[in-house]
XYZ file of C-alpha atoms in Angstrom:
699
model
C -7.683 22.399 11.608
C -5.176 22.399 8.747
C -6.664 22.357 5.242
C -5.397 19.428 3.230
C -3.253 20.228 0.184
C -4.575 19.106 -3.217
C -2.817 15.989 -4.486
C -2.100 15.257 -8.139
C -1.032 11.813 -9.339
C 1.098 11.846 -12.488
C 2.660 8.928 -14.319
C 4.850 8.665 -17.402
C 5.684 5.650 -19.577
C 4.033 3.398 -17.009
C 4.346 -0.260 -18.005
C 3.384 -3.523 -16.375
C 4.541 -6.970 -17.506
C 3.752 -10.396 -16.083
C 5.260 -13.807 -16.699
C 2.861 -16.368 -18.182
C 3.344 -19.978 -19.159
C 4.315 -20.272 -22.816
C 1.657 -21.764 -25.061
C 2.357 -25.191 -26.515
C 3.184 -25.421 -30.184
C 1.304 -27.560 -32.702
C 3.129 -30.697 -31.581
C 2.613 -29.986 -27.914
C -1.032 -31.007 -27.656
C -2.420 -34.400 -26.725
C -1.175 -37.003 -24.301
C 2.015 -37.750 -26.274
C 2.963 -34.083 -26.323
C 2.432 -33.805 -22.556
C 4.531 -36.905 -21.922
C 7.391 -35.372 -23.915
C 7.384 -32.299 -21.670
C 7.733 -34.298 -18.453
C 11.037 -33.412 -16.881
C 11.649 -30.511 -19.232
C 11.905 -26.950 -17.958
C 8.694 -24.915 -18.165
C 8.987 -21.934 -20.491
C 7.515 -18.563 -19.664
C 6.824 -15.562 -21.843
C 6.429 -11.904 -20.922
C 2.914 -10.566 -21.390
C 2.565 -6.788 -21.563
C -0.525 -5.602 -19.702
C 0.224 -1.854 -19.767
C 2.450 -0.343 -22.443
C 4.004 3.095 -21.739
C 0.966 4.865 -20.280
C 1.274 8.586 -19.532
C -1.416 10.528 -17.698
C -2.452 12.500 -14.641
C -5.269 12.519 -12.081
C -5.878 16.081 -10.935
C -7.439 17.233 -7.652
C -10.992 18.497 -7.656
C -11.824 16.490 -10.781
C -13.416 13.120 -11.561
C -11.265 11.102 -13.957
C -12.962 8.189 -15.723
C -10.860 5.293 -17.016
C -12.629 3.715 -20.006
C -11.829 0.858 -22.335
C -12.973 -2.614 -23.384
C -12.503 -5.674 -21.209
C -8.874 -6.771 -21.037
C -7.485 -3.347 -21.935
C -5.715 -2.906 -18.584
C -8.111 -0.520 -16.802
C -8.239 -2.369 -13.495
C -4.531 -3.174 -13.699
C -3.710 0.528 -14.030
C -5.853 1.397 -11.021
C -4.490 -1.491 -8.938
C -0.945 -0.522 -9.876
C -1.455 3.056 -8.714
C -3.222 1.864 -5.547
C -0.434 -0.571 -4.629
C -2.426 -3.773 -5.191
C -0.318 -5.220 -8.037
C 3.029 -6.747 -7.164
C 3.424 -10.017 -9.052
C 4.716 -8.432 -12.278
C 7.410 -6.022 -13.399
C 6.657 -2.304 -13.219
C 8.321 0.277 -15.448
C 8.010 4.028 -15.776
C 7.668 6.820 -13.235
C 4.947 7.884 -10.814
C 4.717 11.160 -8.915
C 2.421 12.676 -6.304
C 2.693 16.472 -6.362
C 6.016 16.057 -8.135
C 7.449 13.724 -5.458
C 8.672 10.307 -6.659
C 6.095 7.718 -5.670
C 4.958 4.145 -6.207
C 1.741 2.249 -5.761
C 2.842 1.347 -2.236
C 3.374 5.000 -1.297
C 0.122 6.168 -2.904
C -1.559 3.556 -0.734
C -0.558 5.710 2.254
C -2.773 8.495 0.899
C -5.549 6.864 -1.119
C -8.795 5.096 -0.423
C -9.593 2.226 -2.763
C -12.995 0.720 -3.592
C -12.819 -2.727 -5.195
C -15.164 -3.890 -7.908
C -16.516 -6.691 -5.715
C -17.865 -5.426 -2.398
C -16.587 -7.712 0.368
C -18.320 -6.739 3.621
C -19.120 -8.933 6.625
C -22.697 -10.075 5.877
C -24.010 -9.736 9.441
C -23.042 -6.071 9.769
C -25.617 -3.377 9.186
C -24.872 -0.479 6.853
C -24.414 1.883 9.795
C -22.139 -0.563 11.628
C -19.946 -1.030 8.541
C -19.476 2.726 8.152
C -18.878 3.160 11.895
C -16.243 0.419 11.810
C -14.400 2.280 9.069
C -14.396 5.464 11.165
C -13.298 3.771 14.391
C -10.570 1.575 12.914
C -9.360 4.060 10.275
C -9.633 7.586 11.712
C -9.615 10.318 9.052
C -6.263 12.030 8.355
C -5.500 14.798 10.837
C -5.709 17.380 8.043
C -9.129 16.230 6.846
C -12.041 18.592 6.621
C -14.363 19.101 9.584
C -17.479 16.957 9.774
C -19.774 19.641 8.373
C -17.995 19.347 5.022
C -20.300 16.416 4.275
C -23.266 18.775 4.452
C -21.590 21.157 2.034
C -20.884 18.294 -0.331
C -24.494 17.154 -0.107
C -25.663 20.671 -0.945
C -23.327 20.720 -3.948
C -24.726 17.403 -5.148
C -28.273 18.685 -4.698
C -27.535 21.752 -6.819
C -25.997 19.581 -9.534
C -29.031 17.291 -9.466
C -31.357 20.265 -9.823
C -29.374 21.496 -12.801
C -29.545 18.066 -14.431
C -33.272 17.891 -13.735
C -33.845 20.810 -16.066
C -32.447 18.723 -18.937
C -34.011 15.407 -18.051
C -36.802 15.708 -15.521
C -37.798 12.043 -15.479
C -34.926 10.121 -13.916
C -33.260 12.933 -12.039
C -36.481 14.221 -10.504
C -37.048 10.748 -9.124
C -33.603 10.849 -7.588
C -34.117 14.336 -6.118
C -37.460 13.320 -4.653
C -35.875 10.254 -3.104
C -33.123 12.311 -1.525
C -35.549 14.976 -0.294
C -37.839 12.474 1.384
C -37.998 12.566 5.182
C -35.940 10.131 7.217
C -37.789 6.785 7.067
C -38.301 4.359 9.885
C -35.273 2.078 10.323
C -35.362 -1.454 8.987
C -34.952 -3.570 12.089
C -33.155 -6.829 12.749
C -35.272 -9.607 14.148
C -38.177 -7.218 14.750
C -36.167 -4.991 17.112
C -34.154 -1.851 16.488
C -30.453 -2.440 17.170
C -29.061 -0.931 20.371
C -27.448 2.472 20.241
C -23.733 2.268 19.556
C -21.345 3.288 22.290
C -19.106 5.244 19.955
C -18.356 8.894 20.705
C -20.320 11.844 19.371
C -17.872 12.769 16.631
C -17.945 9.234 15.227
C -21.739 9.269 15.232
C -21.737 12.620 13.435
C -19.377 11.383 10.743
C -21.431 8.230 10.257
C -24.661 10.236 10.011
C -23.124 12.611 7.475
C -21.872 9.697 5.352
C -25.281 8.025 5.425
C -26.945 11.270 4.324
C -24.347 12.000 1.665
C -24.750 8.594 0.026
C -28.520 8.333 0.467
C -28.446 5.332 2.823
C -31.021 6.512 5.380
C -33.547 3.814 4.513
C -31.113 0.924 4.960
C -28.787 2.152 7.706
C -30.133 -0.494 10.151
C -30.369 -3.283 7.554
C -27.741 -6.028 7.505
C -25.534 -6.249 4.421
C -26.388 -9.884 3.725
C -24.876 -12.225 1.145
C -25.934 -14.507 -1.696
C -27.799 -16.848 0.660
C -29.490 -14.124 2.729
C -30.298 -11.036 0.696
C -30.735 -7.793 2.632
C -29.625 -4.514 1.060
C -29.853 -4.016 -2.690
C -26.847 -4.035 -5.006
C -26.892 -0.235 -5.281
C -27.077 0.203 -1.511
C -24.244 -2.280 -1.043
C -22.073 -0.435 -3.559
C -22.825 2.954 -1.979
C -21.995 1.494 1.434
C -18.603 0.318 0.163
C -17.876 3.776 -1.249
C -19.072 5.442 1.953
C -16.744 3.226 4.007
C -13.771 4.609 2.077
C -14.992 8.172 1.733
C -15.834 8.535 5.428
C -12.110 8.277 6.237
C -11.607 11.467 4.169
C -8.679 10.218 2.031
C -7.208 12.956 -0.189
C -7.270 10.469 -3.098
C -10.166 8.136 -3.882
C -9.747 5.337 -6.445
C -12.673 3.157 -7.510
C -12.864 0.045 -9.681
C -16.157 -0.042 -11.606
C -18.342 1.557 -8.903
C -21.380 1.491 -11.213
C -21.153 -2.107 -12.460
C -24.186 -4.243 -11.704
C -26.364 -1.236 -10.845
C -29.451 0.068 -12.570
C -29.137 3.378 -14.388
C -30.615 5.433 -11.546
C -28.358 3.873 -8.865
C -25.304 4.274 -11.105
C -26.155 7.936 -11.697
C -26.645 8.431 -7.971
C -23.176 6.988 -7.283
C -21.694 9.295 -9.915
C -23.324 12.347 -8.336
C -21.779 11.376 -5.007
C -18.322 10.970 -6.555
C -18.723 14.401 -8.112
C -19.559 15.801 -4.668
C -16.386 14.193 -3.266
C -14.307 15.786 -6.048
C -15.926 19.150 -5.332
C -14.301 19.003 -1.891
C -10.929 19.329 -3.637
C -10.010 15.648 -3.527
C -8.674 13.534 -6.382
C -11.167 10.980 -7.725
C -10.396 8.368 -10.395
C -12.742 5.539 -11.331
C -12.877 2.709 -13.842
C -16.289 2.960 -15.514
C -18.000 0.390 -17.689
C -20.223 1.938 -20.349
C -21.355 5.110 -18.521
C -24.717 6.551 -19.534
C -25.049 9.981 -21.122
C -26.027 11.520 -17.774
C -23.026 9.934 -16.053
C -20.762 11.043 -18.893
C -21.749 14.669 -18.293
C -20.466 14.446 -14.713
C -16.975 13.341 -15.778
C -14.199 15.951 -15.875
C -11.334 14.008 -17.470
C -11.265 10.840 -19.576
C -8.526 8.227 -19.949
C -9.116 5.555 -22.606
C -7.075 2.360 -22.852
C -7.095 -0.089 -25.745
C -4.923 -3.210 -25.934
C -2.976 -1.931 -22.908
C -2.089 1.379 -24.608
C -3.254 4.955 -24.167
C -5.469 6.269 -26.967
C -6.864 9.380 -25.230
C -6.337 11.365 -22.021
C -7.897 14.764 -21.659
C -10.895 16.806 -20.674
C -14.365 15.517 -21.413
C -15.287 18.825 -23.067
C -12.758 18.211 -25.857
C -13.406 14.504 -26.310
C -16.098 14.734 -28.998
C -14.004 17.179 -31.041
C -11.038 14.806 -30.835
C -13.161 11.940 -32.170
C -14.272 14.160 -35.064
C -10.615 14.848 -35.893
C -10.087 11.080 -36.143
C -12.848 10.900 -38.725
C -15.433 9.481 -36.302
C -17.822 12.337 -35.486
C -20.307 11.591 -32.731
C -23.985 12.067 -33.543
C -25.915 14.787 -31.779
C -28.065 12.324 -29.809
C -25.403 9.631 -29.347
C -23.670 8.816 -26.095
C -19.940 9.545 -26.675
C -19.025 6.628 -24.396
C -21.031 4.226 -26.579
C -19.768 5.860 -29.752
C -16.109 5.339 -28.863
C -16.715 1.612 -28.309
C -18.927 0.977 -31.328
C -17.235 3.131 -33.951
C -13.711 4.010 -32.795
C -12.267 1.109 -30.826
C -14.306 -1.429 -32.782
C -16.202 -1.336 -36.052
C -19.923 -1.697 -35.359
C -20.338 -3.269 -38.802
C -18.688 -6.450 -37.482
C -21.966 -8.005 -36.419
C -20.811 -11.600 -36.059
C -17.527 -11.216 -34.243
C -15.178 -8.661 -32.743
C -12.504 -9.201 -35.351
C -9.200 -11.021 -35.031
C -6.428 -10.189 -32.590
C -4.366 -8.910 -35.514
C -7.161 -6.516 -36.495
C -7.343 -5.204 -32.923
C -3.566 -4.739 -32.851
C -3.592 -2.805 -36.129
C -6.416 -0.593 -34.910
C -4.591 0.013 -31.628
C -1.442 1.054 -33.508
C -3.447 3.516 -35.597
C -5.219 4.998 -32.557
C -1.982 5.293 -30.560
C -0.196 6.942 -33.487
C -3.035 9.417 -33.970
C -3.037 10.212 -30.251
C 0.712 10.742 -29.985
C 0.622 13.166 -32.934
C -2.321 15.163 -31.534
C -2.180 18.540 -29.736
C -4.152 16.931 -26.877
C -1.200 14.601 -26.218
C 1.152 17.577 -26.058
C -1.219 19.317 -23.643
C -1.249 16.205 -21.459
C 2.549 16.128 -21.461
C 2.592 19.754 -20.293
C 0.306 18.830 -17.389
C 2.643 15.979 -16.460
C 5.714 18.207 -16.767
C 4.181 20.977 -14.657
C 2.297 19.218 -11.854
C 0.903 20.526 -8.614
C 3.915 21.032 -6.331
C 2.260 21.851 -2.993
C 4.093 20.111 -0.125
C 2.465 16.940 1.122
C 1.711 17.118 4.830
C 2.364 14.235 7.186
C -1.142 14.874 8.491
C -2.592 13.664 5.175
C -1.392 10.080 5.558
C -4.027 7.495 6.340
C -4.159 6.380 9.935
C -5.018 3.189 11.794
C -6.350 3.048 15.342
C -4.275 1.658 18.199
C -4.007 -2.047 18.980
C -6.318 -1.940 22.049
C -8.998 -0.090 20.056
C -8.730 -2.632 17.239
C -8.994 -5.622 19.590
C -11.900 -4.132 21.508
C -13.916 -3.235 18.411
C -13.148 -6.455 16.520
C -14.086 -8.548 19.558
C -17.425 -6.735 19.790
C -17.993 -7.256 16.078
C -17.093 -10.954 16.263
C -19.433 -11.432 19.247
C -22.216 -9.613 17.394
C -21.565 -11.793 14.348
C -21.820 -14.940 16.468
C -25.068 -13.771 18.077
C -26.630 -12.952 14.709
C -25.614 -16.377 13.417
C -27.837 -17.973 16.043
C -28.611 -20.998 13.887
C -24.951 -22.053 13.853
C -24.663 -21.734 17.629
C -27.891 -23.663 18.154
C -26.762 -26.448 15.832
C -23.410 -26.755 17.590
C -25.124 -26.838 20.994
C -27.570 -29.436 19.702
C -24.620 -31.488 18.439
C -23.088 -31.604 21.909
C -26.388 -32.541 23.551
C -27.351 -35.184 20.980
C -23.902 -36.792 20.921
C -23.812 -36.854 24.719
C -27.203 -38.529 24.843
C -26.351 -40.886 21.964
C -23.096 -42.154 23.410
C -24.617 -42.315 26.881
C -27.650 -44.307 25.811
C -25.659 -46.689 23.606
C -23.298 -47.564 26.473
C -25.824 -46.964 29.270
C -24.772 -48.262 32.713
C -21.729 -50.094 31.373
C -20.412 -50.428 34.939
C -23.060 -53.087 35.640
C -21.976 -55.365 32.778
C -19.348 -58.161 32.700
C -15.688 -57.123 32.847
C -14.979 -57.942 29.196
C -17.959 -55.850 28.108
C -16.919 -53.004 30.380
C -13.453 -52.924 28.867
C -14.774 -52.928 25.318
C -17.561 -50.414 25.918
C -15.493 -47.997 27.965
C -12.673 -48.100 25.394
C -15.054 -47.469 22.498
C -16.825 -44.616 24.297
C -13.569 -42.924 25.325
C -12.085 -43.217 21.833
C -15.316 -41.924 20.275
C -15.207 -38.969 22.668
C -11.623 -38.133 21.696
C -12.368 -38.296 17.969
C -15.643 -36.385 17.958
C -14.438 -33.560 20.202
C -11.558 -32.836 17.850
C -13.267 -33.514 14.520
C -16.437 -31.490 15.165
C -14.390 -28.507 16.332
C -12.259 -28.707 13.177
C -15.281 -28.850 10.888
C -17.048 -25.974 12.620
C -14.120 -23.581 12.388
C -13.160 -24.375 8.785
C -16.761 -23.835 7.734
C -16.995 -20.421 9.399
C -13.482 -19.079 8.945
C -13.189 -20.101 5.298
C -16.098 -17.711 4.641
C -14.565 -14.914 6.737
C -11.115 -15.349 5.197
C -11.872 -13.172 2.179
C -13.382 -10.484 4.417
C -10.257 -10.518 6.577
C -7.938 -10.226 3.581
C -9.891 -7.343 2.059
C -10.122 -5.434 5.341
C -6.460 -6.020 6.123
C -5.434 -4.777 2.656
C -7.580 -1.683 3.182
C -5.789 -0.902 6.452
C -8.625 -1.503 8.903
C -6.481 -3.433 11.380
C -3.369 -5.506 11.814
C -3.122 -9.272 11.911
C -2.331 -9.484 15.674
C -5.501 -7.560 16.590
C -7.658 -9.724 14.341
C -6.157 -12.993 15.578
C -6.492 -12.045 19.238
C -10.082 -10.821 18.909
C -11.105 -13.871 16.885
C -9.824 -16.210 19.572
C -11.274 -14.145 22.425
C -14.759 -14.696 21.038
C -14.357 -18.297 19.864
C -12.594 -19.753 22.914
C -15.557 -19.457 25.325
C -17.723 -21.333 22.813
C -15.078 -24.028 22.442
C -14.969 -24.409 26.227
C -18.717 -24.456 26.938
C -19.702 -27.053 24.325
C -17.463 -29.907 25.601
C -18.589 -29.159 29.160
C -22.188 -29.697 28.055
C -21.198 -32.965 26.359
C -19.266 -34.188 29.394
C -22.060 -33.377 31.848
C -24.436 -35.595 29.848
C -22.238 -38.452 28.632
C -20.061 -39.102 31.693
C -22.813 -40.129 34.074
C -24.883 -42.020 31.506
C -21.832 -44.096 30.567
C -21.415 -45.194 34.153
C -17.817 -44.055 34.403
C -16.225 -43.872 37.836
C -18.326 -41.899 40.315
C -15.549 -39.595 41.422
C -15.700 -35.794 41.161
C -11.983 -35.534 40.377
C -12.293 -38.121 37.606
C -15.222 -36.198 36.104
C -13.268 -32.933 36.171
C -10.299 -34.581 34.454
C -12.629 -36.111 31.819
C -14.111 -32.654 31.158
C -10.663 -31.020 30.969
C -9.532 -33.564 28.359
C -12.680 -32.915 26.303
C -12.103 -29.152 26.471
C -8.453 -29.556 25.458
C -9.397 -31.760 22.498
C -12.026 -29.262 21.408
C -9.452 -26.479 21.523
C -6.973 -28.689 19.678
C -9.496 -29.352 16.913
C -10.260 -25.628 16.767
C -6.580 -24.758 16.348
C -6.093 -27.370 13.605
C -9.212 -26.137 11.818
C -7.922 -22.580 12.055
C -4.620 -23.746 10.602
C -6.285 -25.462 7.639
C -8.578 -22.505 6.958
C -5.626 -20.100 7.114
C -3.255 -22.121 4.969
C -5.636 -23.331 2.234
C -7.498 -21.041 -0.178
C -11.051 -22.419 -0.287
C -13.478 -24.888 1.253
C -13.075 -27.543 -1.446
C -9.319 -27.668 -0.903
C -9.792 -27.796 2.858
C -12.195 -30.723 2.621
C -9.758 -32.534 0.333
C -6.885 -32.035 2.796
C -8.845 -32.771 5.974
C -8.813 -36.582 5.681
C -5.084 -36.593 4.964
C -4.507 -34.610 8.155
C -6.968 -36.359 10.458
C -6.808 -40.032 9.422
C -3.195 -40.578 10.645
C -4.290 -39.156 14.014
C -7.181 -41.618 13.994
C -5.135 -44.684 12.987
C -2.481 -44.032 15.631
C -5.010 -43.023 18.288
C -4.364 -46.119 20.408
C -7.499 -48.192 19.760
C -7.363 -49.343 16.142
C -3.670 -50.251 16.259
C -1.646 -51.361 19.280
C 0.930 -48.637 18.849
C 3.450 -50.326 21.088
C 3.732 -53.219 18.619
C 3.104 -51.405 15.309
C 5.550 -51.084 12.397
C 8.783 -49.654 13.809
C 9.450 -46.994 11.193
C 5.852 -45.691 11.460
C 5.586 -45.922 15.236
C 6.692 -42.304 15.716
C 3.379 -41.063 14.279
C 1.636 -41.899 17.557
C 3.604 -39.160 19.326
C 2.168 -36.403 17.118
C -1.417 -37.646 17.364
C -3.566 -35.620 19.777
C -6.156 -38.415 19.596
C -3.578 -40.789 21.079
C -2.856 -38.460 24.006
C -6.551 -37.823 24.587
C -7.449 -41.526 24.500
C -4.520 -42.291 26.784
C -5.541 -39.590 29.259
C -9.159 -40.746 29.344
C -8.162 -44.429 29.602
C -5.722 -43.808 32.452
C -8.321 -41.645 34.161
C -10.881 -44.472 33.961
C -8.856 -47.691 34.274
C -5.971 -46.737 36.565
C -6.810 -48.371 39.915
C -10.145 -49.627 38.547
C -11.192 -52.700 40.564
C -14.041 -55.132 39.850
C -14.832 -57.826 42.393
C -11.483 -57.294 44.089
C -9.526 -57.698 40.859
C -7.353 -54.863 39.405
C -8.801 -55.279 35.933
C -8.083 -51.677 34.991
C -4.304 -51.741 35.416
C -4.122 -55.105 33.661
C -6.051 -53.692 30.686
C -3.758 -50.656 30.474
C -0.751 -52.971 30.250
C -2.404 -54.898 27.404
C -3.265 -51.922 25.187
C 0.198 -50.413 25.745
C -0.741 -46.713 25.552
C 2.526 -45.477 27.023
C 3.985 -44.468 30.363
C 2.338 -41.038 30.712
C -0.152 -40.040 33.381
C -3.409 -38.188 32.740
C -1.806 -34.838 33.534
C 1.179 -35.504 31.272
C -1.097 -36.495 28.381
C -3.109 -33.303 28.867
C 0.139 -31.324 28.769
C 1.035 -32.941 25.426
C -2.410 -32.051 24.008
C -1.934 -28.443 25.107
C 1.522 -28.376 23.509
C 0.177 -29.621 20.166
C -2.680 -27.105 20.413
C -0.279 -24.207 20.943
C 1.913 -25.361 18.040
C -1.134 -25.509 15.742
C -2.258 -22.083 16.966
C 1.120 -20.541 16.264
C 1.214 -22.264 12.867
C -2.209 -20.809 12.045
C -0.945 -17.328 12.896
C 2.168 -17.844 10.761
C -0.011 -19.070 7.875
C -2.072 -15.869 8.086
C 1.119 -13.845 8.361
C 2.423 -15.455 5.175
C -0.931 -14.872 3.508
C -0.880 -11.166 4.348
C 2.778 -10.641 3.486
C 2.513 -12.533 0.191
C 2.300 -9.999 -2.581
C 3.216 -7.013 -0.428
C 6.761 -7.020 -1.765
C 8.694 -3.918 -0.800
C 5.865 -2.624 1.384
C 6.879 -4.849 4.281
C 8.326 -2.709 7.095
C 8.771 0.184 4.626
C 5.937 2.527 5.588
C 8.211 5.087 7.203
C 10.590 5.128 4.231
C 7.711 5.524 1.779
C 6.293 8.448 3.715
C 9.687 10.147 3.946
C 9.953 10.168 0.140
C 6.528 11.764 -0.197
C 7.412 14.410 2.400
C 10.671 15.249 0.632
C 11.354 17.815 -2.085
C 9.937 17.469 -5.610
C 11.788 15.616 -8.321
C 14.612 17.694 -9.781
C 12.857 17.409 -13.109
C 10.220 19.855 -11.846
C 12.600 22.654 -10.997
C 10.297 25.377 -12.299
C 7.280 26.400 -10.221
C 3.887 25.173 -11.343
C 2.946 27.373 -14.253
C -0.690 26.783 -13.539
C -0.336 28.464 -10.188
């Protein structure tokens, strides 16, 4: 197997600017000021987030990006990872001397977000396995036993640290050396053995061992409403999901935030082990402890969007002393730079004004640019690693059939583990069937006028509830999964077609079974016509309306950003369908210029189909009361089959619209990445920039 080449990311004069709404002047506040701006053109100003940043992330080293909140740390990482596209980017980026961009680095890098978005019903082992199956490691990645070597390296580093501080680190070493514990089971039973191949199982086992997840490998991830794994275990799982794909570059946004000191140190040890494999690791860190600081190789500090230091950790304290801010012997340099260098710790009541921060930033930037460390950094940028990038190092995605098969299994497993939702939906169908049946029990034995009224009310209620309940169920579930889908799609787990197909493969059987249950109960209690064909047609209409409601719910959940917005839009979408459904308004004699709304209402077609199915040819005491009633309510000339065809047509249109809404959602913000993967990879595989004509002096 080919050994992967080390990859070095370099950037020079990197800038990032966004357009923001201009702030109102003194006369712009209040109601009068707002009224004056009506009809006027909105003004926008340019806000500089990153200002001419120069630096490099070298292979085999852990680079920590430090700085106060709002200094541009996450923006820098997102920019290099290809996750920022709404602003204007300036400057140059290279990978091994080849011209690059965030979109092209995304072909090589794994990225761990600050917030860990993982499907709550997955176990730790299943989440890691999914990453392996859907994102196979690059063809040039190291063999599986490299995880053992990395674990040994981490163990040696932990032993060395234990000599300096036996308390915390000994606890960590003891935890890692403990025998494999019994698995935490789901519902009192151990989960069934996965059907993945041996190599996938080996990689998953190695990742679990490397990141110390043995105790929780069979525990579900959980969420805010159902806690399962701890915050540290969740964070380590997210890192393991990226690391298990063996990307040559690993970028992390605050991997230690929200963790206790021991868990944060454990994560840092694991990142150090990853770097020891020869890969490039860069992480945004928030106030690292002294022990974590010792594991850092290079430091990049941002302040007010500008670079104030970039160099080796070993020379950092000496550089601070040159600035006139020597670090005490027992002080944490990371704390010292915040309390005494970036800010004055004597300001006990406030952080100082924006002008004070700007003046301090100018002084720090000037001191940095005049320092020998800045010249050394420029030499590293000017003489980067120039090893050719192999096509085998690009990140891969599994084939479409593999994606559909795995995602369908995951969706089915998710549905099974959400048993309460399925039980509630089944109970809804049973209770509504009994309710409507008992309210209108044996209507066929009542007077003709009562039959007409009761049958019409029951059929209209059936049409409305079958669509509305399906809409509500899907928007409730999918609005929660939407963020998971977006995060996994951005991380390259699968494509939109595979997700959409698998989602529908699992949901459609549920949407078919539930209306059948309702029909089997309600039809015979209502006393509708005792004809097998009529019952089948009634059931088919209910199934079609359930699918129609599902497709409209999927459309709303795909097009709108959150549940509150969906609930606000739902009445505006559904009420016109209800009003022009054929019962509340005689659509044949309604307002002419609004009459067209009946032809886009699935409730109208459903009510028409059910009414024709029941009343066409319906005779009571020798009188054709059914056909006479159909003429009175004026539902239109279509037969039951034609009305069903219209419902199916509307369902398909809503389905396609839902897919297009997701397609827009995924393409929005991708910018030049759309259909450009091949072109991006060709640039990385090409020759180095002419600027780097000389061979790497370091080699």
